Amino acid sequence: RYKLLGVEASDQPKPLGATTQYHEIGEFEFETGFVPNKTEIMLGEDLGFTFYVKNVGEKKFYLETGGDSRGVRSSRFSITAIDAQGKKVFDPYENSPHFGGLMGAPPGIDPGQSYTRKMTLSKWCRFDKPGTFTVTGKRTLNLSKDGMLALSRGDCPLDKPITDSFIVTVIGPTLEQARERVKQMMEN
C-alpha cells in the first residue's frame, strides 16, 4: 500500500513523481520515496531527485547514514532506468572502485519530521537517446531506536531495500544527431 502526501491512497493510481510508500516495521512507522525535481529533461541534462524518509509514527527513530560515499556515488543506493522496450540505461560508474567510508552519527527523526538526501541521476544513468524511461531507486534502510548501529542489534529487521519508481521523459536529438550537429558547427 502507499500514501499520497500522508493520505491513504492504495486504491488510486500513483500520480507521477508524487507518491510515497508507507512502512510499518516493529515500532517504527514511516513513509519513503524518490521524487524527481521534474519529469522532463533534455538529452544531456542532469536530473536532480530527492530520497526521503518521513516519520509518520509516534516514536523517534534513527536512520543509519554515512559509510556510503565510496567513490563517485553512494553505495547505499541503487538507481536504474529502463526504456520503453525494457532495455537498461547505461550505468557510467557500475564498476567504479570503493575506497571505504566513515559512519557519522545517525540522524534522529522525530514524529512528523523527515530525512532527505538530494542526488543527481547522472551518477547512475547516462541517457543516449530520447524516450520515456522508468527510473527505479532502491535503498536499504537500517533504523534504530537509540542511534546505535541497528544491524548489530536487530532493531529494524528490514532486509530488503526500499524501492520506488518514477517516469522521466528525455527529449532532444539522439547522440549521433547531436554529434553530427556539433561536427557541422565545427566545420563552419
mmCIF file of C-alpha atoms in Angstrom:
data_model
loop_
_atom_site.group_PDB
_atom_site.id
_atom_site.type_symbol
_atom_site.label_atom_id
_atom_site.label_comp_id
_atom_site.label_asym_id
_atom_site.label_seq_id
_atom_site.Cartn_x
_atom_site.Cartn_y
_atom_site.Cartn_z
ATOM 1 C CA ARG A 1 0.000 0.000 0.000
ATOM 2 C CA TYR A 2 1.130 3.576 -0.342
ATOM 3 C CA LYS A 3 0.106 7.017 0.775
ATOM 4 C CA LEU A 4 -0.081 10.206 -1.204
ATOM 5 C CA LEU A 5 1.096 13.150 0.892
ATOM 6 C CA GLY A 6 0.184 11.262 4.074
ATOM 7 C CA VAL A 7 -3.317 10.170 2.966
ATOM 8 C CA GLU A 8 -4.116 6.501 2.313
ATOM 9 C CA ALA A 9 -4.386 6.126 -1.444
ATOM 10 C CA SER A 10 -3.781 2.460 -2.215
ATOM 11 C CA ASP A 11 -6.912 2.162 -4.380
ATOM 12 C CA GLN A 12 -5.922 5.106 -6.593
ATOM 13 C CA PRO A 13 -3.303 5.127 -9.361
ATOM 14 C CA LYS A 14 0.081 6.522 -8.369
ATOM 15 C CA PRO A 15 0.470 10.064 -9.712
ATOM 16 C CA LEU A 16 3.745 10.845 -11.454
ATOM 17 C CA GLY A 17 6.562 11.680 -9.053
ATOM 18 C CA ALA A 18 4.303 12.395 -6.057
ATOM 19 C CA THR A 19 3.912 9.067 -4.304
ATOM 20 C CA THR A 20 5.170 7.757 -1.038
ATOM 21 C CA GLN A 21 5.306 4.261 0.342
ATOM 22 C CA TYR A 22 4.100 3.502 3.834
ATOM 23 C CA HIS A 23 6.061 1.062 6.019
ATOM 24 C CA GLU A 24 5.387 -0.312 9.472
ATOM 25 C CA ILE A 25 8.272 -2.321 10.849
ATOM 26 C CA GLY A 26 8.339 -3.176 14.520
ATOM 27 C CA GLU A 27 7.598 0.012 16.435
ATOM 28 C CA PHE A 28 8.511 2.281 13.540
ATOM 29 C CA GLU A 29 6.093 3.797 11.011
ATOM 30 C CA PHE A 30 7.484 5.768 8.119
ATOM 31 C CA GLU A 31 6.997 6.834 4.534
ATOM 32 C CA THR A 32 9.679 6.769 1.873
ATOM 33 C CA GLY A 33 10.014 7.930 -1.692
ATOM 34 C CA PHE A 34 12.218 9.004 -4.564
ATOM 35 C CA VAL A 35 10.910 12.266 -6.013
ATOM 36 C CA PRO A 36 12.321 13.856 -9.191
ATOM 37 C CA ASN A 37 12.791 17.628 -9.427
ATOM 38 C CA LYS A 38 10.969 17.470 -12.759
ATOM 39 C CA THR A 39 9.688 14.806 -15.131
ATOM 40 C CA GLU A 40 11.092 16.015 -18.448
ATOM 41 C CA ILE A 41 14.721 16.717 -19.313
ATOM 42 C CA MET A 42 16.742 17.472 -22.432
ATOM 43 C CA LEU A 43 19.164 14.828 -23.639
ATOM 44 C CA GLY A 44 22.440 15.561 -21.828
ATOM 45 C CA GLU A 45 20.744 17.420 -18.965
ATOM 46 C CA ASP A 46 21.130 16.038 -15.453
ATOM 47 C CA LEU A 47 18.095 15.333 -13.283
ATOM 48 C CA GLY A 48 18.041 16.051 -9.589
ATOM 49 C CA PHE A 49 15.915 13.905 -7.304
ATOM 50 C CA THR A 50 15.347 13.545 -3.592
ATOM 51 C CA PHE A 51 15.174 10.435 -1.443
ATOM 52 C CA TYR A 52 13.262 10.950 1.767
ATOM 53 C CA VAL A 53 12.152 9.124 4.879
ATOM 54 C CA LYS A 54 9.323 10.673 6.906
ATOM 55 C CA ASN A 55 8.479 9.505 10.411
ATOM 56 C CA VAL A 56 4.683 9.107 10.479
ATOM 57 C CA GLY A 57 4.647 7.152 13.738
ATOM 58 C CA GLU A 58 4.677 8.199 17.355
ATOM 59 C CA LYS A 59 8.270 7.227 18.237
ATOM 60 C CA LYS A 60 11.544 8.842 17.270
ATOM 61 C CA PHE A 61 13.952 6.657 15.305
ATOM 62 C CA TYR A 62 17.451 6.985 13.906
ATOM 63 C CA LEU A 63 18.467 6.323 10.314
ATOM 64 C CA GLU A 64 21.933 4.959 9.634
ATOM 65 C CA THR A 65 23.780 7.120 7.102
ATOM 66 C CA GLY A 66 27.401 7.566 6.169
ATOM 67 C CA GLY A 67 29.952 4.986 5.177
ATOM 68 C CA ASP A 68 28.396 5.028 1.731
ATOM 69 C CA SER A 69 30.234 7.735 -0.196
ATOM 70 C CA ARG A 70 32.808 5.402 -1.619
ATOM 71 C CA GLY A 71 33.915 6.787 -4.906
ATOM 72 C CA VAL A 72 31.574 8.718 -7.168
ATOM 73 C CA ARG A 73 28.235 7.850 -5.565
ATOM 74 C CA SER A 74 26.529 6.479 -2.503
ATOM 75 C CA SER A 75 26.731 2.697 -2.260
ATOM 76 C CA ARG A 76 23.540 2.503 -0.144
ATOM 77 C CA PHE A 77 21.546 3.395 -3.246
ATOM 78 C CA SER A 78 20.855 1.510 -6.452
ATOM 79 C CA ILE A 79 19.332 3.586 -9.240
ATOM 80 C CA THR A 80 18.428 2.148 -12.630
ATOM 81 C CA ALA A 81 16.488 3.355 -15.651
ATOM 82 C CA ILE A 82 14.696 1.176 -18.186
ATOM 83 C CA ASP A 83 13.436 2.369 -21.572
ATOM 84 C CA ALA A 84 10.023 1.558 -23.081
ATOM 85 C CA GLN A 85 11.473 -1.605 -24.673
ATOM 86 C CA GLY A 86 12.824 -2.879 -21.348
ATOM 87 C CA LYS A 87 16.474 -2.050 -22.069
ATOM 88 C CA LYS A 88 18.559 -0.850 -19.134
ATOM 89 C CA VAL A 89 20.175 2.586 -19.489
ATOM 90 C CA PHE A 90 23.989 2.602 -19.346
ATOM 91 C CA ASP A 91 25.460 2.984 -15.843
ATOM 92 C CA PRO A 92 28.689 5.007 -16.206
ATOM 93 C CA TYR A 93 30.023 4.048 -12.780
ATOM 94 C CA GLU A 94 28.794 0.472 -12.468
ATOM 95 C CA ASN A 95 32.250 -0.900 -11.712
ATOM 96 C CA SER A 96 33.756 2.126 -10.009
ATOM 97 C CA PRO A 97 36.145 1.425 -7.115
ATOM 98 C CA HIS A 98 35.091 1.818 -3.494
ATOM 99 C CA PHE A 99 37.598 3.308 -1.091
ATOM 100 C CA GLY A 100 35.808 2.798 2.206
ATOM 101 C CA GLY A 101 33.886 5.369 4.159
ATOM 102 C CA LEU A 102 33.193 6.681 7.618
ATOM 103 C CA MET A 103 29.970 6.361 9.560
ATOM 104 C CA GLY A 104 28.605 9.543 11.041
ATOM 105 C CA ALA A 105 26.158 9.953 13.877
ATOM 106 C CA PRO A 106 22.793 8.754 12.554
ATOM 107 C CA PRO A 107 20.199 11.498 12.267
ATOM 108 C CA GLY A 108 17.289 11.237 14.673
ATOM 109 C CA ILE A 109 13.907 11.633 13.008
ATOM 110 C CA ASP A 110 11.164 12.838 15.342
ATOM 111 C CA PRO A 111 7.497 12.086 14.635
ATOM 112 C CA GLY A 112 6.326 14.267 11.752
ATOM 113 C CA GLN A 113 9.897 15.062 10.652
ATOM 114 C CA SER A 114 11.773 13.906 7.545
ATOM 115 C CA TYR A 115 15.267 12.996 6.433
ATOM 116 C CA THR A 116 16.101 13.964 2.846
ATOM 117 C CA ARG A 117 19.035 13.347 0.568
ATOM 118 C CA LYS A 118 19.359 15.176 -2.734
ATOM 119 C CA MET A 119 21.145 13.394 -5.570
ATOM 120 C CA THR A 120 21.666 13.570 -9.333
ATOM 121 C CA LEU A 121 20.698 10.857 -11.776
ATOM 122 C CA SER A 122 23.900 11.141 -13.842
ATOM 123 C CA LYS A 123 25.798 9.209 -11.173
ATOM 124 C CA TRP A 124 23.768 6.111 -12.108
ATOM 125 C CA CYS A 125 22.335 6.623 -15.600
ATOM 126 C CA ARG A 126 23.608 8.032 -18.887
ATOM 127 C CA PHE A 127 20.803 8.536 -21.395
ATOM 128 C CA ASP A 128 21.896 8.313 -25.029
ATOM 129 C CA LYS A 129 18.544 8.768 -26.759
ATOM 130 C CA PRO A 130 15.202 10.488 -26.242
ATOM 131 C CA GLY A 131 12.306 8.495 -24.862
ATOM 132 C CA THR A 132 10.271 7.681 -21.796
ATOM 133 C CA PHE A 133 12.112 5.866 -19.024
ATOM 134 C CA THR A 134 11.146 4.265 -15.740
ATOM 135 C CA VAL A 135 13.677 5.182 -13.068
ATOM 136 C CA THR A 136 13.759 2.856 -10.065
ATOM 137 C CA GLY A 137 15.544 3.777 -6.863
ATOM 138 C CA LYS A 138 16.432 1.367 -4.075
ATOM 139 C CA ARG A 139 17.989 1.994 -0.687
ATOM 140 C CA THR A 140 18.480 -0.341 2.238
ATOM 141 C CA LEU A 141 17.292 1.228 5.491
ATOM 142 C CA ASN A 142 18.719 0.458 8.894
ATOM 143 C CA LEU A 143 16.748 2.075 11.714
ATOM 144 C CA SER A 144 17.326 2.058 15.434
ATOM 145 C CA LYS A 145 15.534 3.459 18.467
ATOM 146 C CA ASP A 146 18.605 4.982 20.121
ATOM 147 C CA GLY A 147 21.151 5.802 17.425
ATOM 148 C CA MET A 148 23.269 2.690 17.930
ATOM 149 C CA LEU A 149 24.018 0.504 14.925
ATOM 150 C CA ALA A 150 20.718 -1.154 14.070
ATOM 151 C CA LEU A 151 22.116 -4.097 12.137
ATOM 152 C CA SER A 152 24.196 -5.344 15.036
ATOM 153 C CA ARG A 153 21.188 -5.261 17.362
ATOM 154 C CA GLY A 154 18.373 -6.184 15.014
ATOM 155 C CA ASP A 155 16.162 -3.158 15.852
ATOM 156 C CA CYS A 156 14.787 -2.887 12.344
ATOM 157 C CA PRO A 157 14.622 -6.197 10.503
ATOM 158 C CA LEU A 158 14.313 -4.566 7.096
ATOM 159 C CA ASP A 159 16.316 -6.909 4.929
ATOM 160 C CA LYS A 160 15.099 -5.692 1.566
ATOM 161 C CA PRO A 161 15.671 -2.273 0.048
ATOM 162 C CA ILE A 162 13.017 0.401 -0.096
ATOM 163 C CA THR A 163 12.026 0.633 -3.756
ATOM 164 C CA ASP A 164 10.172 3.364 -5.625
ATOM 165 C CA SER A 165 9.912 4.400 -9.264
ATOM 166 C CA PHE A 166 9.137 7.479 -11.295
ATOM 167 C CA ILE A 167 8.860 8.240 -15.006
ATOM 168 C CA VAL A 168 11.142 10.670 -16.818
ATOM 169 C CA THR A 169 10.855 11.780 -20.421
ATOM 170 C CA VAL A 170 14.091 12.627 -22.209
ATOM 171 C CA ILE A 171 13.637 14.919 -25.195
ATOM 172 C CA GLY A 172 16.065 16.106 -27.839
ATOM 173 C CA PRO A 173 18.230 14.731 -30.604
ATOM 174 C CA THR A 174 19.862 11.324 -30.483
ATOM 175 C CA LEU A 175 23.523 11.208 -29.519
ATOM 176 C CA GLU A 176 24.504 10.654 -33.161
ATOM 177 C CA GLN A 177 22.374 13.584 -34.319
ATOM 178 C CA ALA A 178 23.961 15.808 -31.678
ATOM 179 C CA ARG A 179 27.469 14.710 -32.717
ATOM 180 C CA GLU A 180 26.672 15.422 -36.357
ATOM 181 C CA ARG A 181 25.379 18.876 -35.481
ATOM 182 C CA VAL A 182 28.498 19.675 -33.463
ATOM 183 C CA LYS A 183 30.688 18.404 -36.304
ATOM 184 C CA GLN A 184 28.833 20.626 -38.776
ATOM 185 C CA MET A 185 29.210 23.640 -36.499
ATOM 186 C CA MET A 186 32.947 22.999 -36.122
ATOM 187 C CA GLU A 187 33.412 22.805 -39.896
ATOM 188 C CA ASN A 188 31.730 26.153 -40.495
#
